[in-house]
Amino acid sequence: MLSVLKFAAQSPLVRNRVSLRCFGIFSAFSKANLNLSSSPHSIRIVQYNFFKPRFQSCCKLHTSATSRQSEKGSNQDESLSMNARLKIVAVFLATWCGVYFAAKYSRSRKELEDRDAEMKQVDIGASDYELIDQDGRIRTKKDFLGRWFLLYFGFTHCPDICPEELDKMADIIKTIDSDTSVPDLLPVFVSVDPERDSPAVIKKYVSEFHPNFVGLTGTKDQVKQAAKAFRVYFSAGPRDDDNDYIIDHSIVMYLMSPQGNFVDYYGSRGIPSERIVESIKQNMRNYRRLHG
Ligand code: NI
């Protein structure tokens, strides 16, 4: 049977038929060979060695243009296939990233909302108060709504700590106000020494640190009420022969939101102003995400 097929393959008639009919003839011979053979495996080898190479050679000679187009088409198919795969990978990655960041954003927003709700429950600056500013005007809690402010309690006769803290506040205000990506910050100083700190004394004192400072004082009761509202401790020490005295007081800056809520505090004297600035900016950005 093998010799019959070899003969058939070498026959000009078969070659012509193969060259003319290509696949159709090739198929016909394949089927015939398979039907006649008692050993299909050997027939397939024959087909491969004789018919397929001759068929390919024939087609290259007679249909080279078609072959080139076919080859080009094949390359395009491969290229398209690669592009399709890249697109699928890109779509998968984009979807994955989208889901991941959406979940992360959602989680971080939830955390911000939780913290915001917690801060609103903190009883610092929540109750009302009434004080007098450096120009003699009455100021209450509602006068500070609508803007961020940084609040500090102290007294003008403080020998070292208060001047240091007010200097730091001035640096913080300058840095925050020079950054247009965050709102301006109002510095507020509240005296815990109403006996000596009149509005005029306060006005002169705070103007030495920053022109935007709001200085507040009041009667003893008003100051007590304000200190209580912000959980600030203060206690006057013994008086000397010159009737001079020192007031022991909390050293803390309170960051208050435009809604009048407590947001953060900076109570350690060792914290550099740069870290406080970053914290304030972050608080401002978080607030904007939640409240616009
Ligand atoms: Ni002080």
XYZ file of C-alpha atoms and ligand atoms in Angstrom:
293
model
C 0.000 0.000 0.000
C 2.885 2.350 0.826
C 4.473 1.851 -2.571
C 1.093 2.510 -4.243
C 0.778 5.815 -2.456
C 4.389 6.776 -3.234
C 3.692 6.108 -6.851
C 0.491 8.091 -6.739
C 2.223 11.003 -5.052
C 4.981 11.109 -7.672
C 2.565 10.877 -10.543
C 2.232 14.149 -12.606
C -1.507 13.640 -12.635
C -1.684 13.623 -8.865
C 0.708 16.593 -8.597
C -1.435 18.597 -10.982
C -4.560 17.694 -9.153
C -2.951 18.634 -5.887
C -1.657 21.917 -7.288
C -5.056 22.713 -8.805
C -7.330 21.614 -6.059
C -5.131 22.022 -3.044
C -7.019 21.193 0.116
C -9.917 19.491 -1.567
C -7.686 16.971 -3.316
C -5.525 16.584 -0.245
C -8.580 15.740 1.783
C -9.798 13.297 -0.815
C -6.467 11.442 -0.787
C -6.357 11.461 2.972
C -9.758 9.898 3.200
C -8.945 7.363 0.506
C -5.657 6.444 2.223
C -7.318 6.027 5.558
C -10.005 3.852 4.055
C -7.581 1.609 2.235
C -4.968 1.225 4.914
C -4.860 -1.487 7.476
C -2.443 0.706 9.421
C -3.702 4.314 9.602
C -0.628 5.476 11.451
C 1.716 4.592 8.609
C -0.625 6.242 6.137
C -0.533 9.471 8.036
C 3.279 9.431 7.862
C 3.017 8.964 4.125
C 0.630 11.831 3.836
C 2.973 14.018 5.786
C 6.110 13.051 3.886
C 4.665 13.137 0.412
C 1.400 14.953 0.011
C 1.686 17.716 2.549
C 5.129 19.039 1.531
C 4.262 18.827 -2.126
C 0.974 20.527 -1.511
C 2.697 23.315 0.425
C 5.365 23.711 -2.216
C 2.709 23.818 -4.871
C 0.731 26.472 -3.134
C 3.820 28.607 -2.539
C 4.572 28.530 -6.205
C 1.069 29.133 -7.484
C -0.445 31.286 -4.845
C 2.502 33.199 -3.362
C 0.470 36.416 -3.091
C -2.289 34.591 -1.290
C 0.295 32.919 0.877
C 1.884 36.220 1.818
C -1.537 37.624 2.582
C -2.246 34.548 4.605
C 1.040 34.956 6.450
C 0.358 38.630 6.977
C -3.113 37.785 8.147
C -1.681 35.250 10.516
C 0.706 37.840 11.941
C -2.168 40.284 12.267
C -4.201 37.605 13.989
C -1.343 37.011 16.403
C -0.988 40.761 16.925
C -4.728 41.137 17.457
C -4.677 38.210 19.773
C -1.863 39.791 21.797
C -3.685 43.142 21.852
C -6.840 41.397 22.997
C -4.949 39.670 25.775
C -3.329 42.941 26.840
C -6.741 44.592 26.861
C -8.175 41.847 29.020
C -5.269 42.183 31.467
C -5.654 45.987 31.481
C -9.403 45.743 32.096
C -8.816 43.216 34.873
C -6.166 45.400 36.536
C -8.299 48.537 36.204
C -11.281 46.736 37.710
C -9.199 45.319 40.535
C -7.628 48.718 41.282
C -11.043 50.370 41.151
C -12.538 47.899 43.604
C -9.491 48.101 45.886
C -9.363 51.894 46.038
C -13.146 52.211 46.318
C -13.052 49.879 49.325
C -10.093 51.736 50.801
C -11.721 55.144 50.228
C -14.972 53.897 51.682
C -13.185 52.495 54.727
C -11.163 55.662 55.292
C -14.282 57.820 54.859
C -16.068 55.653 57.404
C -13.141 56.117 59.803
C -13.297 59.879 59.300
C -17.040 59.910 59.894
C -16.611 57.854 63.063
C -13.889 60.157 64.369
C -15.929 63.239 63.462
C -18.897 61.838 65.381
C -16.640 61.057 68.365
C -15.137 64.556 68.376
C -18.617 66.092 68.404
C -19.284 64.175 71.604
C -16.178 65.615 73.284
C -17.223 68.304 75.686
C -14.557 70.857 74.783
C -15.753 74.245 73.597
C -19.231 72.818 73.231
C -21.009 75.054 75.708
C -21.457 78.753 75.158
C -19.209 81.448 76.629
C -19.027 85.199 76.615
C -15.812 87.195 76.656
C -14.556 90.652 75.687
C -12.047 91.139 72.879
C -9.104 93.560 72.693
C -11.359 96.219 71.209
C -13.925 95.928 73.993
C -16.519 93.984 71.983
C -18.460 91.074 73.430
C -17.548 87.769 71.802
C -19.473 84.541 72.190
C -19.140 81.053 70.737
C -21.207 81.896 67.698
C -18.824 84.734 66.711
C -16.245 82.097 65.842
C -18.482 79.878 63.761
C -17.600 79.612 60.088
C -13.825 79.639 60.433
C -11.023 77.552 61.808
C -9.377 78.854 64.945
C -6.525 77.881 67.223
C -7.210 78.709 70.845
C -4.793 79.134 73.729
C -5.330 80.158 77.345
C -2.588 82.079 79.166
C -1.740 85.445 80.675
C 0.324 88.403 79.608
C 2.615 88.371 82.661
C 3.695 84.803 81.996
C 7.501 84.922 82.045
C 8.385 82.281 79.497
C 5.896 79.582 78.553
C 3.121 81.757 77.165
C 5.466 83.871 74.996
C 7.022 80.665 73.627
C 3.614 79.175 72.850
C 2.326 82.363 71.234
C 5.474 82.593 69.115
C 4.835 79.029 67.998
C 1.208 79.847 67.257
C 2.308 82.826 65.162
C 4.623 80.565 63.123
C 1.807 78.056 62.645
C -0.629 80.764 61.517
C 1.884 82.208 59.039
C 2.522 78.782 57.498
C -1.136 77.787 57.322
C -2.237 81.137 55.903
C 0.471 81.060 53.234
C -0.854 77.722 51.958
C -3.782 78.424 49.632
C -4.831 74.753 49.584
C -6.154 75.016 53.154
C -8.354 77.609 54.875
C -6.911 80.416 56.968
C -6.532 79.873 60.673
C -7.475 82.439 63.308
C -5.256 82.646 66.410
C -7.171 83.280 69.614
C -5.658 84.078 73.011
C -7.794 83.941 76.144
C -6.467 85.452 79.338
C -6.823 83.591 82.604
C -5.754 86.745 84.453
C -8.692 89.139 84.120
C -7.413 91.220 87.041
C -4.381 92.470 85.126
C -5.241 91.710 81.521
C -7.566 94.459 80.397
C -8.598 94.649 76.746
C -5.969 97.350 76.210
C -3.198 95.228 77.794
C -4.284 92.228 75.766
C -4.361 94.270 72.550
C -0.776 95.433 72.976
C 0.394 91.988 74.009
C -1.084 89.890 71.169
C -0.117 92.438 68.490
C 3.519 91.639 69.277
C 3.046 88.076 68.056
C 0.715 88.239 65.051
C -1.595 90.947 63.676
C -4.499 88.492 63.297
C -4.594 87.510 66.950
C -7.913 87.875 68.703
C -7.254 88.579 72.399
C -10.033 87.805 74.849
C -10.563 88.651 78.490
C -13.562 89.387 80.684
C -14.772 89.389 84.239
C -13.563 86.656 86.588
C -16.802 84.792 86.085
C -16.658 85.102 82.306
C -13.096 83.799 82.237
C -14.013 80.949 84.573
C -16.961 80.068 82.363
C -14.794 80.052 79.237
C -12.063 78.004 80.944
C -14.671 75.513 82.098
C -16.069 75.271 78.561
C -12.618 74.282 77.302
C -11.635 72.174 80.325
C -8.736 74.472 81.044
C -7.207 74.511 84.481
C -5.775 77.658 86.034
C -4.802 78.698 89.533
C -3.129 81.852 90.780
C -0.041 81.437 92.977
C 0.897 83.466 96.062
C 1.505 87.175 95.633
C 4.896 88.713 96.419
C 5.639 92.114 97.984
C 4.973 93.826 94.662
C 1.582 92.082 94.458
C 2.981 90.116 91.563
C 1.936 86.528 91.061
C 2.249 83.646 88.677
C -0.731 81.709 87.364
C -0.377 78.001 86.901
C -2.431 76.979 83.859
C -2.960 74.295 81.233
C -0.633 74.638 78.269
C -2.626 73.488 75.324
C -3.689 74.697 71.883
C -7.153 73.688 70.742
C -7.989 73.346 67.085
C -11.643 74.210 66.531
C -13.637 73.612 63.364
C -15.856 76.110 61.525
C -18.814 74.329 63.162
C -17.383 75.281 66.541
C -16.450 71.697 67.356
C -13.264 70.507 68.965
C -11.049 68.788 66.383
C -7.604 68.310 67.928
C -5.268 69.605 70.590
C -1.525 70.167 70.877
C -0.520 70.013 74.489
C 3.115 69.074 74.540
C 5.571 71.947 74.497
C 8.098 69.743 72.715
C 6.033 69.316 69.562
C 7.717 71.265 66.737
C 5.480 73.740 64.946
C 6.015 71.867 61.635
C 4.300 68.765 63.031
C 1.434 70.827 64.376
C 1.059 72.508 60.970
C 0.897 69.130 59.221
C -1.660 67.869 61.705
C -3.811 70.972 61.283
C -3.664 70.707 57.493
C -4.632 67.047 57.617
C -7.527 67.851 59.931
C -8.647 70.567 57.539
C -8.494 68.211 54.540
C -10.406 65.509 56.413
C -13.028 68.035 57.404
C -13.390 69.187 53.793
C -13.920 65.574 52.669
C -16.754 65.179 55.133
C -18.354 68.607 55.082
C -17.251 70.131 51.779
Ni 1.824 80.970 80.739
